[in-house]
Short mmCIF file of C-alpha atoms in Angstrom, two decimals:
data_model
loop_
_atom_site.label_atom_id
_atom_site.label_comp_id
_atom_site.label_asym_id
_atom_site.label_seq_id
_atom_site.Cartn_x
_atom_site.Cartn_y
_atom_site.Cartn_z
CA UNK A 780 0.00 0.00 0.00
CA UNK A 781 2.74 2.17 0.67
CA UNK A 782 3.90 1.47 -2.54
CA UNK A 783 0.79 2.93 -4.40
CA UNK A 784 0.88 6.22 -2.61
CA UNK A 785 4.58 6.84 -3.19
CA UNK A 786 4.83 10.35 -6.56
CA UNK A 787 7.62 11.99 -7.64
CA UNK A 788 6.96 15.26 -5.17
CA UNK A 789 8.29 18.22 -7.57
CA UNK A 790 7.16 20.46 -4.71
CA UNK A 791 6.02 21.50 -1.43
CA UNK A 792 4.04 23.39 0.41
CA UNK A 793 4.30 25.47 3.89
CA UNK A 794 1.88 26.06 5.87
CA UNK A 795 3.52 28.50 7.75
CA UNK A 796 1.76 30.40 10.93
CA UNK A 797 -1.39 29.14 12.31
CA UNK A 798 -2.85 32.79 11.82
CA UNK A 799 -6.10 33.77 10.47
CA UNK A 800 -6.17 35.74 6.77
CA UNK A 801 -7.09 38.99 8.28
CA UNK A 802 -4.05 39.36 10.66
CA UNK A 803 -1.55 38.42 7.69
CA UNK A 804 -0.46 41.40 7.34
CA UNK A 805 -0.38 42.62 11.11
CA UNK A 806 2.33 39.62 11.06
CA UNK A 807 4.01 40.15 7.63
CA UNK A 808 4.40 43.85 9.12
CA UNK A 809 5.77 42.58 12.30
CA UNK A 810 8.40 40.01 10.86
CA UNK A 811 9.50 41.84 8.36
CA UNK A 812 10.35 44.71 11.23
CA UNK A 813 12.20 41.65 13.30
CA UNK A 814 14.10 40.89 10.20
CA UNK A 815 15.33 44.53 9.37
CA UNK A 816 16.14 44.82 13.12
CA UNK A 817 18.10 42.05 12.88
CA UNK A 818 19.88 42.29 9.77
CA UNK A 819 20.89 46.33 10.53
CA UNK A 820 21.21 45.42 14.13
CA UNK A 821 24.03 42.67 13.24
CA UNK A 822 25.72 44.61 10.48
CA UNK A 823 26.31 47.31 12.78
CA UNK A 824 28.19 45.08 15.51
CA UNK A 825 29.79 44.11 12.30
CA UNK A 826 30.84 47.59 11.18
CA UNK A 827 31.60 48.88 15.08
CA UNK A 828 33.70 45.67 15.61
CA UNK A 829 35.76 46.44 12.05
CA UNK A 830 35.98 50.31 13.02
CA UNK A 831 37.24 50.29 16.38
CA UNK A 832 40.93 49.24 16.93
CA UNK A 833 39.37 48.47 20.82
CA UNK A 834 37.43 45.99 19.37
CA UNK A 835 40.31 43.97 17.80
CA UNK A 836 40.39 41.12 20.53
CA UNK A 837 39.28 37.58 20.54
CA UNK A 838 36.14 38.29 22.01
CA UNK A 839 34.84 40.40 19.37
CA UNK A 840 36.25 38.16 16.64
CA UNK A 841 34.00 35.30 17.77
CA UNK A 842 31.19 38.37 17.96
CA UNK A 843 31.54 39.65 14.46
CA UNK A 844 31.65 35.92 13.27
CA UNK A 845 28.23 35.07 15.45
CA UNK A 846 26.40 38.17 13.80
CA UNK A 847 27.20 37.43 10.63
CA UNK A 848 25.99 33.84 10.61
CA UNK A 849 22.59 35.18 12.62
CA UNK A 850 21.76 37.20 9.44
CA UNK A 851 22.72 34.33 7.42
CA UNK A 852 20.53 31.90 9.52
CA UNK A 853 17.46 34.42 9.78
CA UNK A 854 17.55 35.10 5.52
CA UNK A 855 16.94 31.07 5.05
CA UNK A 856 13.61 30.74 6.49
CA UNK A 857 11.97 34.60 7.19
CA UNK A 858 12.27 35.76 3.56
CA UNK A 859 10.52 32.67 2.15
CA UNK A 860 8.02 33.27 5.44
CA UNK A 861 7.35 37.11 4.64
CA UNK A 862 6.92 36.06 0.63
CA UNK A 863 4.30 33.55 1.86
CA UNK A 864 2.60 35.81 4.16
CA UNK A 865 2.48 38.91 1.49
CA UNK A 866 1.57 36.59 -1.39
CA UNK A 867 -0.55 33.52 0.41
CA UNK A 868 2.08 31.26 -2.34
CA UNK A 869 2.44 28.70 0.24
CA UNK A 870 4.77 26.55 -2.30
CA UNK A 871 7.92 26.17 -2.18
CA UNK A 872 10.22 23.67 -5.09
CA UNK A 873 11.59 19.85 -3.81
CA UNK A 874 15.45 21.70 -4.95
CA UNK A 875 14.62 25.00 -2.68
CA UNK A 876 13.26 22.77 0.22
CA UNK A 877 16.36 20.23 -0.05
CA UNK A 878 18.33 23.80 -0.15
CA UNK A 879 17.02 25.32 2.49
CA UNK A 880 17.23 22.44 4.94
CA UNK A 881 21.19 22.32 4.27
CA UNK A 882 21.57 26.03 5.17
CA UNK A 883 19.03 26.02 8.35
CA UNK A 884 21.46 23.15 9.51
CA UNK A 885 24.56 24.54 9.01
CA UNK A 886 23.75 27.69 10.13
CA UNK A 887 22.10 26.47 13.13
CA UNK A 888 25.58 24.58 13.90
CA UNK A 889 27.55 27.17 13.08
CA UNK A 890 26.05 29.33 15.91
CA UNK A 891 26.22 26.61 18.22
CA UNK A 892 29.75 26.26 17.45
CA UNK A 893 30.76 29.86 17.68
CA UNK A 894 29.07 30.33 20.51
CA UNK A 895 30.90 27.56 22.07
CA UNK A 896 34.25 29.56 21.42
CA UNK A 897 33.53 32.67 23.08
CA UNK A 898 32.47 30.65 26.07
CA UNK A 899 35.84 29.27 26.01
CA UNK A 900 37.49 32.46 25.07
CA UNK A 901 35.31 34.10 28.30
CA UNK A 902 36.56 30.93 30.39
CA UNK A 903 40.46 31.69 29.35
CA UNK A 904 40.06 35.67 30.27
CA UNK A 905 38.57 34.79 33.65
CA UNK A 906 40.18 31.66 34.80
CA UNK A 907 43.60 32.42 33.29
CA UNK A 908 44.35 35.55 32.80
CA UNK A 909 48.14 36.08 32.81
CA UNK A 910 47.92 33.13 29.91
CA UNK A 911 44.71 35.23 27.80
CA UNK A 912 47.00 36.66 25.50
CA UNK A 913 49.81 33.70 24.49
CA UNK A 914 46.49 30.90 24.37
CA UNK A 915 43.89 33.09 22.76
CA UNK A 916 46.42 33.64 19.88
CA UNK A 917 45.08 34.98 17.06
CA UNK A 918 45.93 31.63 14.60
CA UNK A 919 43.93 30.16 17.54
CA UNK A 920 41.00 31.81 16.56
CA UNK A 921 41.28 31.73 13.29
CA UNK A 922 41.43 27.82 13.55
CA UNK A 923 38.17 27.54 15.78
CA UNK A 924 36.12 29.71 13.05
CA UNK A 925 37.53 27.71 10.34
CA UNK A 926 36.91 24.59 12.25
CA UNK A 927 33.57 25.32 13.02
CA UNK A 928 32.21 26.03 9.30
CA UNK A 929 33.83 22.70 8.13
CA UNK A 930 32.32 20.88 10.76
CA UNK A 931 28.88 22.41 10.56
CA UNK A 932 29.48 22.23 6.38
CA UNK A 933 30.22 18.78 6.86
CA UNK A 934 27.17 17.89 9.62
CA UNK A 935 24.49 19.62 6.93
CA UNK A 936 25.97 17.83 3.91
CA UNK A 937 25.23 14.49 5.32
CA UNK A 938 21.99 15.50 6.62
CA UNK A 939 20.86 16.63 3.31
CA UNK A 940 22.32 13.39 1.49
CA UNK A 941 19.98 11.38 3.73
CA UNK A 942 17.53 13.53 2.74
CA UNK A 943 18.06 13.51 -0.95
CA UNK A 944 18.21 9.95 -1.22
CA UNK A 945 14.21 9.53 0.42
CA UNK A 946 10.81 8.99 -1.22
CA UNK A 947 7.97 11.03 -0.38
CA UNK A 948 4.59 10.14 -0.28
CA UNK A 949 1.47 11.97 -2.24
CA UNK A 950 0.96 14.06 0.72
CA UNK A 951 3.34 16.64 0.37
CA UNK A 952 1.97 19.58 3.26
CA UNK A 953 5.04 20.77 5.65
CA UNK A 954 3.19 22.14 8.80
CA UNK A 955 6.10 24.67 9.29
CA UNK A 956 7.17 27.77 7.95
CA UNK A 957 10.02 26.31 7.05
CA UNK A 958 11.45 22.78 5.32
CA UNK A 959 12.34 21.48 9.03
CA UNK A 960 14.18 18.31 9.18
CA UNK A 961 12.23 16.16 11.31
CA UNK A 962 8.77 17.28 9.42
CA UNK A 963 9.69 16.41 6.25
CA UNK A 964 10.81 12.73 7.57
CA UNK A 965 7.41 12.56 8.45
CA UNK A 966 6.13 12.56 4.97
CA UNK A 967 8.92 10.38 3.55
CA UNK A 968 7.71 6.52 2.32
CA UNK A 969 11.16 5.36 2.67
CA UNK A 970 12.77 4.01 6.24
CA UNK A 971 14.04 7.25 7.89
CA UNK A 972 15.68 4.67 10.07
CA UNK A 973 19.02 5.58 9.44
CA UNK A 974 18.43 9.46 9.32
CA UNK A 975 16.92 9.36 12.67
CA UNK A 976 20.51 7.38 14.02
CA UNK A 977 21.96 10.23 11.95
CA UNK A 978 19.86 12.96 13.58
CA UNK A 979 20.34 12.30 17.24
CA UNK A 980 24.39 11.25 16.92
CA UNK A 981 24.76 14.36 15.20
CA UNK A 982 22.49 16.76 17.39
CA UNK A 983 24.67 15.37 20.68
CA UNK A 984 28.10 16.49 18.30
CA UNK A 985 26.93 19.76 17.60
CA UNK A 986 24.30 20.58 20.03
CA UNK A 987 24.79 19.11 23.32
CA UNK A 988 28.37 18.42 23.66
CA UNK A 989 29.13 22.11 22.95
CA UNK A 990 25.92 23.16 25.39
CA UNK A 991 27.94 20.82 28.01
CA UNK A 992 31.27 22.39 27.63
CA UNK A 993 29.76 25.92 27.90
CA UNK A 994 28.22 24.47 31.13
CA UNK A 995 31.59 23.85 32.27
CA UNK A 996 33.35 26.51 30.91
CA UNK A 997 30.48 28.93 33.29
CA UNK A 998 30.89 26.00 36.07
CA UNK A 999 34.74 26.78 36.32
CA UNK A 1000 34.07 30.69 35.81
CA UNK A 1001 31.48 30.60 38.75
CA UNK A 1002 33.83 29.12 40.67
CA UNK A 1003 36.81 31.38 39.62
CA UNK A 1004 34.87 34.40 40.33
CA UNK A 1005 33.65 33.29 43.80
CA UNK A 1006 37.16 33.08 44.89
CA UNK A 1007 37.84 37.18 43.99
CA UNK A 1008 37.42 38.91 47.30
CA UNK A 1009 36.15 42.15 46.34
CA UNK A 1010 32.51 43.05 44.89
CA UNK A 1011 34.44 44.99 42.13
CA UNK A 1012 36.03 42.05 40.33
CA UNK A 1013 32.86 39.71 41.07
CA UNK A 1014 31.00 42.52 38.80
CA UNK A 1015 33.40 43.20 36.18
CA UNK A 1016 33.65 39.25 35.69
CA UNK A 1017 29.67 39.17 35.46
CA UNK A 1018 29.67 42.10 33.47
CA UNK A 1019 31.74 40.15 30.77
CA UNK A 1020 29.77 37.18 30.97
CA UNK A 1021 26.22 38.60 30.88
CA UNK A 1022 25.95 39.15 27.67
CA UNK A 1023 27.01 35.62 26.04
CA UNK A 1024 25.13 33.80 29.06
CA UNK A 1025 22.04 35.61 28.20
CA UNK A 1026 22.54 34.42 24.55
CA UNK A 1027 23.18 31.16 25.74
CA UNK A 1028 20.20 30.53 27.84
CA UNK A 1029 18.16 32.31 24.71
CA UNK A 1030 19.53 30.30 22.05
CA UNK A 1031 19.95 26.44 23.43
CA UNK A 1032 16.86 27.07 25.53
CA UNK A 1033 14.62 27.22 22.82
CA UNK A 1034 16.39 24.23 20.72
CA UNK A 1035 16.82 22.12 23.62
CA UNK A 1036 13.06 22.64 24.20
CA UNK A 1037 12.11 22.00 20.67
CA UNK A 1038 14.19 18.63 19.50
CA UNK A 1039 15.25 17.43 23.32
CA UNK A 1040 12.16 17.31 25.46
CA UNK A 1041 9.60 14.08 25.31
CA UNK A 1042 7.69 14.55 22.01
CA UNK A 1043 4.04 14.51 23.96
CA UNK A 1044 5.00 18.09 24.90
CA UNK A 1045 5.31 19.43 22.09
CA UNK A 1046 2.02 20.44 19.63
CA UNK A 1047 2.77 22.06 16.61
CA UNK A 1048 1.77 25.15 17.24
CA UNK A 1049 4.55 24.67 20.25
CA UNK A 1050 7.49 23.30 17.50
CA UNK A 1051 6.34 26.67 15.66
CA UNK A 1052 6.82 29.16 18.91
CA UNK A 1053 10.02 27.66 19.62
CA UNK A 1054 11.48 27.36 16.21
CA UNK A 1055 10.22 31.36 16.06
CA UNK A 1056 12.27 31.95 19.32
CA UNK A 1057 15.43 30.70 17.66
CA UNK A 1058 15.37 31.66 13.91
CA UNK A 1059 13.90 35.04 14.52
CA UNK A 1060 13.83 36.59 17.94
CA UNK A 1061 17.41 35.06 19.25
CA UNK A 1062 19.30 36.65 16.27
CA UNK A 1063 17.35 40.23 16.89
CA UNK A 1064 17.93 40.33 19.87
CA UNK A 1065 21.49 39.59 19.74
CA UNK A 1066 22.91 43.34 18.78
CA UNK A 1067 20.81 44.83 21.73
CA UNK A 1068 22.09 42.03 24.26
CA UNK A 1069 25.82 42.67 23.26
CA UNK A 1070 25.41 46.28 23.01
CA UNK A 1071 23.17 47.59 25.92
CA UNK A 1072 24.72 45.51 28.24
CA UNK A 1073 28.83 46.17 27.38
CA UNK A 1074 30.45 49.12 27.94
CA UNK A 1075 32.94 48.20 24.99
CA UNK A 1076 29.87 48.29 22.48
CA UNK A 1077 28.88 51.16 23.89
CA UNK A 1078 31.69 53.30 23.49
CA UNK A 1079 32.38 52.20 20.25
CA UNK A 1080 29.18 53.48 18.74
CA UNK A 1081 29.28 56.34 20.99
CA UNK A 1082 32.69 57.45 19.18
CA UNK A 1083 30.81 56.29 15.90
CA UNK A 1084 28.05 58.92 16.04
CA UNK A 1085 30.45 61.47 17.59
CA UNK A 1086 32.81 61.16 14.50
CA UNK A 1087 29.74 61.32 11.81
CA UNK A 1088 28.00 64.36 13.68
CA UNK A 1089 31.62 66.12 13.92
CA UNK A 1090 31.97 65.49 10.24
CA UNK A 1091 28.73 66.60 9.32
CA UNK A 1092 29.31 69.87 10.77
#
């Protein structure tokens, strides 16, 4: 029988939202304001980080890296979301959904992987100082970057060759706003056996093993700063680590919530929310995390804005 029902699917088609027609363009004007925030928002870390000589540390390396690949990650899915939304053209091509699958992956890897680094590089600065300089080398960083994109290059490649290699079934509706991995399993007539091995090895490699080093990397921290006698060094410590924690808890709470937790708890409309929280929300509100809340940031746009208005007059 399942034989019978297997076509050659040449497309598919997103639902996107759960939103009533008449408040389609309440949400196409709210997205599309979430997008712009977060594209200009990350572009200017971007442009501050290249700008400012100040900014020319590890730290900020890592940064300008983990902005760039949030506008990269939000322009695979909230384009095609926005187009849908203005248009109601809910399809989307079996090449384009194949495509778009490879780039949510290896963008989603490549932020867990950068954001991995500048847990280590905060963990260095804090733990051992008097070695920051001679360990966070700048061939050191280089190599984690490098080593990140191959390795989440390499995790989406085989991913998508799983992928390619399925049947799908007549029924070809993706109750997403997006070609998510474990929804379009659902509508393959092939044994997903092997991707499912493929999906969970690889989600502990890129997902959880980094979340657990950053746990231990904060662990160690904690217990660093703990040890420093006066309030002043307990607050410049946290004051260093606010920002990426904040990210942290933002980023792997809502994935660890969405592809971790017992699959009774969570209803499409919850898989929806949470992918939301990390494809569009996490990545806007990156640039006002690292900029409201360090004094670096700060003062770089600060001198920015003072060197344009002096120039202007």
């Amino acid at each position: 029988m399942r034989s019978e029902n297997k076509s050659i699917v040449s497309e598919f088609l997103l639902l996107g939202l759960h939103i009533w027609p008449e408040q389609w363009s309440i949400f196409f004007t709210l997205f599309l304001g979430m997008y712009l925030t977060t594209v200009l928002g990350n572009l200017l870390i971007i442009l501050l980080i290249r700008l400012d000589s100040r900014l020319h540390t590890p730290m900020y390396f890592f940064l300008s890296h983990l902005a760039l690949t949030d506008i990269f990650f939000s322009s695979v899915t909230v384009p095609k979301m926005l187009l849908s939304l203005q248009t109601q053209h809910l399809s989307i091509t079996y090449e384009g959904c194949i495509s778009q699958t490879y780039f949510f992956i290896f963008f989603a890897d490549l932020d867990s992987f950068l954001i991995t680094s500048m847990a280590y590089d905060r963990y260095v600065a804090i733990c051992h100082p008097l070695h920051y300089t001679s360990v966070m080398s700048q061939s050191l960083c280089g190599m984690l970057v490098a080593v990140s994109w191959v390795i989440a290059g390499a995790c989406a490649l085989l991913h998508t060759l799983l992928l390619a290699r399925l049947s799908f079934c007549a029924d070809h509706i993706v109750p997403h706003f997006f070609c998510d991995l474990g929804a379009l399993l659902k509508l393959s007539c092939s044994d997903t056996s092997l991707n499912q091995v493929v999906i969970f090895t690889a989600g502990l490699a890129a997902i959880m093993l980094p979340f657990l080093c950053i746990l231990v990397s904060y662990g160690r921290i904690g217990f660093t700063i703990f040890q420093v006698p006066s309030s002043k060094g307990i607050y410049k410590a946290l004051s260093t680590c606010g920002s990426h924690l904040s990210v942290v808890i933002l980023y792997y709470g809502a994935i660890i919530g969405l592809y971790f937790l017992p699959s009774s708890s969570n209803t499409g409309d919850n898989n929806i929310i949470a992918s939301v929280m990390y494809t569009v929300v996490t990545p806007m509100l990156n640039p006002f995390i690292y900029s409201l809340r360090n004094k670096d940031m700060k003062g770089a746009l600060f001198k920015l804005l003072s060197k344009k208005t002096y120039s202007s007059n």
